GROMACS .gro file of C-alpha atoms in nm:
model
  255
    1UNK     CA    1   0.254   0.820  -3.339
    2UNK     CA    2   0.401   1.109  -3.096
    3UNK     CA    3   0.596   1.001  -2.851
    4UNK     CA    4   0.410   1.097  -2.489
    5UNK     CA    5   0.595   1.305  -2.251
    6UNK     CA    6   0.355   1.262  -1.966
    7UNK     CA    7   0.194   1.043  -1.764
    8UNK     CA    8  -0.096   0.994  -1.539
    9UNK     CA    9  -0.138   0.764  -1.322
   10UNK     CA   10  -0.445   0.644  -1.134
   11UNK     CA   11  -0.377   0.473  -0.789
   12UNK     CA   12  -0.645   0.250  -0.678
   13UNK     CA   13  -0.706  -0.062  -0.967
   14UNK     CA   14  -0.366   0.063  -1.106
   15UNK     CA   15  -0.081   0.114  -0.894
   16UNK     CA   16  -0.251  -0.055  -0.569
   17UNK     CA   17  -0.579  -0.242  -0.451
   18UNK     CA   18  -0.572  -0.119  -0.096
   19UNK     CA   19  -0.232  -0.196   0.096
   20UNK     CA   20  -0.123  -0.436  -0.179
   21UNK     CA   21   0.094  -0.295  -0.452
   22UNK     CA   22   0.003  -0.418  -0.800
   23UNK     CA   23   0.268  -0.630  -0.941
   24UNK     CA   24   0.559  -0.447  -1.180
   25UNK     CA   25   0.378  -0.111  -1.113
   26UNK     CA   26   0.643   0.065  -0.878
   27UNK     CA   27   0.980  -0.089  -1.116
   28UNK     CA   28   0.810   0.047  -1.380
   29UNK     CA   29   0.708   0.372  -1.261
   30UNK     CA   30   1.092   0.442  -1.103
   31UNK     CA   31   1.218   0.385  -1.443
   32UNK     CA   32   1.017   0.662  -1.596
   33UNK     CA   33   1.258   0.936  -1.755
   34UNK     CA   34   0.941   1.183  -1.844
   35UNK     CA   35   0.725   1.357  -1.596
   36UNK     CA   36   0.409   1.189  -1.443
   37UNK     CA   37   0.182   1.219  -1.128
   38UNK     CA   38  -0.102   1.029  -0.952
   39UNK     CA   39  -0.416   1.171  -0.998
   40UNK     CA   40  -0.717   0.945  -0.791
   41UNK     CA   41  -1.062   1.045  -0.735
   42UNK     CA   42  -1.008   0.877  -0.385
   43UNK     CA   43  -1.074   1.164  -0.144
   44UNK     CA   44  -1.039   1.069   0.127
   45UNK     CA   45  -0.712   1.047   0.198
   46UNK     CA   46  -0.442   1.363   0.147
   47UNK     CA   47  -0.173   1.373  -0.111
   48UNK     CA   48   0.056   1.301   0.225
   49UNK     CA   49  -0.074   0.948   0.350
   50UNK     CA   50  -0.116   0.879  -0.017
   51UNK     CA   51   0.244   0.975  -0.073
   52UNK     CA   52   0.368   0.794   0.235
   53UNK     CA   53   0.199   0.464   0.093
   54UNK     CA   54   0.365   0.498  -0.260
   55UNK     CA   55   0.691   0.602  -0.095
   56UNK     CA   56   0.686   0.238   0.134
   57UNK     CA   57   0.588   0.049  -0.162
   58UNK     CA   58   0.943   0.117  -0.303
   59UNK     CA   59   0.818   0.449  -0.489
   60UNK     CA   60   0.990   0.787  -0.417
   61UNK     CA   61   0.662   1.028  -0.386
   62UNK     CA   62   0.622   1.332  -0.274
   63UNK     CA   63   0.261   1.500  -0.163
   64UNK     CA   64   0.305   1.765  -0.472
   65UNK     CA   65   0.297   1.437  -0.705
   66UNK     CA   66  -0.087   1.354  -0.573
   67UNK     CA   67  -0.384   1.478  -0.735
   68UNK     CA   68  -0.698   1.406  -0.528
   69UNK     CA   69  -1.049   1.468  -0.649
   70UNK     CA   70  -1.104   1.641  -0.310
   71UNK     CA   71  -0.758   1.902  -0.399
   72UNK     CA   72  -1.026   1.931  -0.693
   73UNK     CA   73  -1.341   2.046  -0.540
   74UNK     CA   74  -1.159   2.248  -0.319
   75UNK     CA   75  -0.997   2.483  -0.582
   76UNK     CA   76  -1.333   2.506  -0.701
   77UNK     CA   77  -1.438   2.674  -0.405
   78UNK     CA   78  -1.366   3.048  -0.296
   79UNK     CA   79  -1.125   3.107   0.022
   80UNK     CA   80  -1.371   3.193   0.302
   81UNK     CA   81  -1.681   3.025   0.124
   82UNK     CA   82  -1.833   2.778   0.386
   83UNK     CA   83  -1.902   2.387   0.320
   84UNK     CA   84  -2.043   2.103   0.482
   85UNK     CA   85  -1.881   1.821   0.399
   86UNK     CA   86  -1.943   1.483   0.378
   87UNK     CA   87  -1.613   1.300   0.400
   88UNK     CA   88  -1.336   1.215   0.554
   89UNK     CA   89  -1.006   1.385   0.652
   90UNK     CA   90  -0.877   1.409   0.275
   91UNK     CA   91  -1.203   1.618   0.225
   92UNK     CA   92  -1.145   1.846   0.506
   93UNK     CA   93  -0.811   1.901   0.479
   94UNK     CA   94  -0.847   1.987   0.132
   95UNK     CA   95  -1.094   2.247   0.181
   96UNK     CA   96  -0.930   2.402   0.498
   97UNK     CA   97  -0.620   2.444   0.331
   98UNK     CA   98  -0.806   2.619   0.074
   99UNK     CA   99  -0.940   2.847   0.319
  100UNK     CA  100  -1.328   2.704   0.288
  101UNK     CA  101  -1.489   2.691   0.628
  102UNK     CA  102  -1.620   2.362   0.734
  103UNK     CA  103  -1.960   2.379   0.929
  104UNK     CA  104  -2.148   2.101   1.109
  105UNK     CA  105  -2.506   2.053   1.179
  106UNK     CA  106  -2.736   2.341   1.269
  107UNK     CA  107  -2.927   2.692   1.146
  108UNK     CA  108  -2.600   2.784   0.923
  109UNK     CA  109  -2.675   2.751   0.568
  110UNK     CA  110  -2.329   2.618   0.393
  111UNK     CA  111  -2.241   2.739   0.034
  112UNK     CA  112  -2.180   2.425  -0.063
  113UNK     CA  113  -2.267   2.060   0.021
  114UNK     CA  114  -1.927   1.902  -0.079
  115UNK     CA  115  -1.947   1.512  -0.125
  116UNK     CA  116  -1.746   1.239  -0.132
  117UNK     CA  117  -1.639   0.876  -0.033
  118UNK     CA  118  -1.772   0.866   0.338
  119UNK     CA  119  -1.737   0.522   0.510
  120UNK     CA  120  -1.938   0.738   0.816
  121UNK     CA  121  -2.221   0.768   0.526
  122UNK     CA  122  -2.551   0.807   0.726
  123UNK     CA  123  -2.936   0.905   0.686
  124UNK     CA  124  -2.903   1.184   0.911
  125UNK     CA  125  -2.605   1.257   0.682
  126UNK     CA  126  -2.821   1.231   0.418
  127UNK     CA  127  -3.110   1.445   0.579
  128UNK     CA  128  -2.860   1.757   0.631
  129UNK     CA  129  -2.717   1.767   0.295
  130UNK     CA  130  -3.094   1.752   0.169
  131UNK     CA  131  -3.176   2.085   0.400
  132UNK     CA  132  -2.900   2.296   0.331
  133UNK     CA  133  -2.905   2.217  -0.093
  134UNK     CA  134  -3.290   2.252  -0.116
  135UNK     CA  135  -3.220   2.623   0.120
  136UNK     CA  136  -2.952   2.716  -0.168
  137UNK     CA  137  -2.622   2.568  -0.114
  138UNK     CA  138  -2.424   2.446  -0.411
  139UNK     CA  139  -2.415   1.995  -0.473
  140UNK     CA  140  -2.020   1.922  -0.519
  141UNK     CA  141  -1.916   1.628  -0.519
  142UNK     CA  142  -1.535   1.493  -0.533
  143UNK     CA  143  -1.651   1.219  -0.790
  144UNK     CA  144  -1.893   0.955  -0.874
  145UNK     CA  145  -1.705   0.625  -0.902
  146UNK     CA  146  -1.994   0.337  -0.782
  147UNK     CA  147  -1.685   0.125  -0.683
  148UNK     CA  148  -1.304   0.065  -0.587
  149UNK     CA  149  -1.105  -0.168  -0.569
  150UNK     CA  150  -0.905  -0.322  -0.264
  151UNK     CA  151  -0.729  -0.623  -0.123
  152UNK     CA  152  -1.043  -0.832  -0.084
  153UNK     CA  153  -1.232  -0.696  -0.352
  154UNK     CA  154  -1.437  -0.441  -0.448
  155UNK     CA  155  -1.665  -0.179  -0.236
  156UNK     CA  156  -1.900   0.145  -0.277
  157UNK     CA  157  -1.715   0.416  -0.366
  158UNK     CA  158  -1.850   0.786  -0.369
  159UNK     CA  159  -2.117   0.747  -0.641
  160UNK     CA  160  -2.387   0.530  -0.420
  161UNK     CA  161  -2.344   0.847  -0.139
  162UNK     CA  162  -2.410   1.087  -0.421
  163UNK     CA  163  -2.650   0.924  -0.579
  164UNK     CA  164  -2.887   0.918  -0.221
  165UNK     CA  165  -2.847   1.294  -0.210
  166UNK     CA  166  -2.954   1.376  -0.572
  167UNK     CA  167  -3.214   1.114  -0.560
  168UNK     CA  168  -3.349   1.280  -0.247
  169UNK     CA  169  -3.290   1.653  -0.366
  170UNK     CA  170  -3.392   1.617  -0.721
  171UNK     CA  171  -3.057   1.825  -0.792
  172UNK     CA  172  -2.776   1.713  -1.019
  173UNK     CA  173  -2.460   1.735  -0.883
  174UNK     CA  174  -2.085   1.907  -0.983
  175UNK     CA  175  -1.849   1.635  -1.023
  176UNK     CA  176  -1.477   1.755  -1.017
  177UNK     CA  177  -1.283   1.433  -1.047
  178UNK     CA  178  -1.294   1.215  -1.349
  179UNK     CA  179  -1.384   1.188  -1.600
  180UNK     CA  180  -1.492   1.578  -1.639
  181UNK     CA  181  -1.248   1.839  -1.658
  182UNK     CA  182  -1.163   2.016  -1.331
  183UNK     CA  183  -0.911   1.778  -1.208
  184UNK     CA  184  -0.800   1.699  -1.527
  185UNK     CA  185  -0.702   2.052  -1.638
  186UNK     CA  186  -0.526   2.111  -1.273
  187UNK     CA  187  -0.290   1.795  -1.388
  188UNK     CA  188  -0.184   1.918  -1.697
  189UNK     CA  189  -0.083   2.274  -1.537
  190UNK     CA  190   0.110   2.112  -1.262
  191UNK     CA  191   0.296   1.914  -1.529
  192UNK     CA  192   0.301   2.205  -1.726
  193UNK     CA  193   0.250   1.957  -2.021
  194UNK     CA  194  -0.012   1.954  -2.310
  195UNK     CA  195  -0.284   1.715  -2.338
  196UNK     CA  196  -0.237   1.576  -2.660
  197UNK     CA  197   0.177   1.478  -2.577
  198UNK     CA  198   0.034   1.296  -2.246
  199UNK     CA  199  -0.153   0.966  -2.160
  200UNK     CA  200  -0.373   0.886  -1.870
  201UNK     CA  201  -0.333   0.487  -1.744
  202UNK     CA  202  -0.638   0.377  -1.538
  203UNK     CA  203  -0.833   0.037  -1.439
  204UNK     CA  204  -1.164   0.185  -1.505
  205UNK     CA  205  -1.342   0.306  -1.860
  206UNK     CA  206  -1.579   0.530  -1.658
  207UNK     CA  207  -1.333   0.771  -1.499
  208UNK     CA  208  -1.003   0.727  -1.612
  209UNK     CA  209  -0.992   0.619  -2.000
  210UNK     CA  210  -1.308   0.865  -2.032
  211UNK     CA  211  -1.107   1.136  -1.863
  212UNK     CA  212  -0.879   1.102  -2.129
  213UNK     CA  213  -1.111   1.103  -2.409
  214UNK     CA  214  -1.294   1.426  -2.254
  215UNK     CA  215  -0.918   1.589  -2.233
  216UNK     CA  216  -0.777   1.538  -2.546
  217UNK     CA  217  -0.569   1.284  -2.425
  218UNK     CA  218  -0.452   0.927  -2.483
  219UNK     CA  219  -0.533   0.662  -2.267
  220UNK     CA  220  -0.451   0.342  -2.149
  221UNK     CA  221  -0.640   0.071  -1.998
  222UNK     CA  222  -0.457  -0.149  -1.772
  223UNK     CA  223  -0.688  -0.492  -1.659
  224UNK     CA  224  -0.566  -0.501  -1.317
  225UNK     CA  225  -0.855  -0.338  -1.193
  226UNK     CA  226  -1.248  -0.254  -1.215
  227UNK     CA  227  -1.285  -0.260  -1.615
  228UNK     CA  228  -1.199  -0.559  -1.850
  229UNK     CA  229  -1.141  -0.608  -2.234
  230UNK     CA  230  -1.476  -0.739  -2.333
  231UNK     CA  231  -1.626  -0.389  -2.156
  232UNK     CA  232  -1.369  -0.218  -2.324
  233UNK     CA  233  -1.505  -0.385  -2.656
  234UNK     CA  234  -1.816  -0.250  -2.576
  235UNK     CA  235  -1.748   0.106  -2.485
  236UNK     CA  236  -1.832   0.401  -2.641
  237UNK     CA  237  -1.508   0.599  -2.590
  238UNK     CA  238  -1.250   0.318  -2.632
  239UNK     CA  239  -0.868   0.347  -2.451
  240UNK     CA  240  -0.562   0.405  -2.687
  241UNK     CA  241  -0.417   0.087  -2.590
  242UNK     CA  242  -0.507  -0.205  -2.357
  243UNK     CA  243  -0.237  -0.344  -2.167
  244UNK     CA  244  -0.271  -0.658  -1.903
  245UNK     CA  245   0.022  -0.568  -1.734
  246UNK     CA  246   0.306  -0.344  -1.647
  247UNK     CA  247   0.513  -0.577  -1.826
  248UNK     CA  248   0.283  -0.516  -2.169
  249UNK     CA  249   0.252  -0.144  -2.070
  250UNK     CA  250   0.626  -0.132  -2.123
  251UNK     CA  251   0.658  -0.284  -2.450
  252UNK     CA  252   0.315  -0.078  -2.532
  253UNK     CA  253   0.382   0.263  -2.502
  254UNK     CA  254   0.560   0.532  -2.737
  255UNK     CA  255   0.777   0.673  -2.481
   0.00000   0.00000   0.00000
């Protein structure tokens, strides 16, 4: 088998649950001689609190070495396009910094409805999105994960917010994170690697070791997270390896 010459990584399940680092994950990732980056369909949060967390975790990160799934709706937007968002700052940021014009309540019909994990999450929320997609704006959404992990377990993600609003729209919505291709293709070009000489390592079959599959890419399932072995079993797009462990992801991969 090739030897891979990239890595991504995803962050919550994998490198962290919440504030807690997962055990072995920073040693190993310092020791890495190829190139790798964080890609999470978190987005909330921006590549520079993300990076700040990795960094006091005993990881040197910069923001440039974050992926967010909100980075990923936001390049899939037009500078001055407007959006009304429902997130947090990760969202907004993104989208300013894009150039995207973020409108609130009122007459304004958006070009897009952009949505994504919302711990505000509200039926008026829900009742605005609803008006401006049914008048014509475009249903983004950052991803559709039903669940994270963090310190005390797990919680809604995005995917229960998303699935209100297409449940009360009728529309289907376009998902940038993982698994589909849009953040997954923006990756590979800021590696400037190729898909089949790099490996995705995730806690969850849905996103991560399915983003892989969808990209041409191997993948590796680590069980400190969402998924576990006897789901993997059961899958329909099965990971490369399964690993419990940094340790075993060590001994596992051709690197």
């Amino acid at each position: 088998m090739h030897k891979i010459k990239a890595l991504l990584f995803d962050l919550d399940g994998t490198v962290y649950r919440g504030s807690d680092a997962i055990p072995g994950a920073a040693e190993f990732i310092r020791n890495l001689k190829i190139p790798y980056l964080f890609v999470t369909n978190r987005g909330n949060r921006t590549p520079e609190a993300v990076a700040e967390q990795l960094s006091a975790m005993g990881l040197s990160c910069s923001a440039d070495q974050v992926l967010t799934s909100a980075q990923a709706a936001a390049a899939n937007l037009m500078p001055g396009t407007s959006a009304y968002c429902i997130g947090e700052s990760g969202l907004t940021t993104a989208l300013e910094g894009r150039g995207v014009r973020i409108i609130g309540e009122g007459l304004e019909i958006p070009d897009a409805v952009v949505v994504s994990y919302d711990r505000g999450f509200s039926y008026e929320k829900i009742t605005q999105a609803l008006r401006f997609i049914n008048a014509g704006a475009r249903f983004i959404a950052t991803n559709d994960d039903r669940v994270i992990t963090i310190e005390d377990g797990l919680v809604p993600e995005a995917g229960p917010l998303v699935a209100a609003i297409a449940e009360a729209t009728g529309r289907v919505p376009e998902i940038l994170g993982k698994p589909n291709a849009p953040i997954m293709e923006i990756a590979l070009e800021r590696l400037g690697v190729l898909a089949e000489n790099t490996a995705i390592v995730g806690d969850n079959l849905l996103t991560d070791i399915l983003a892989g599959h969808n990209s041409s890419m191997k993948s590796v399932l680590i069980l400190t997270g969402v998924s576990t072995r006897e789901e993997a079993a059961l899958a329909d797009y099965k990971p490369t390896w399964i690993v419990e462990n940094y340790d075993d992801l060590a001994q596992t991969l051709p690197l």
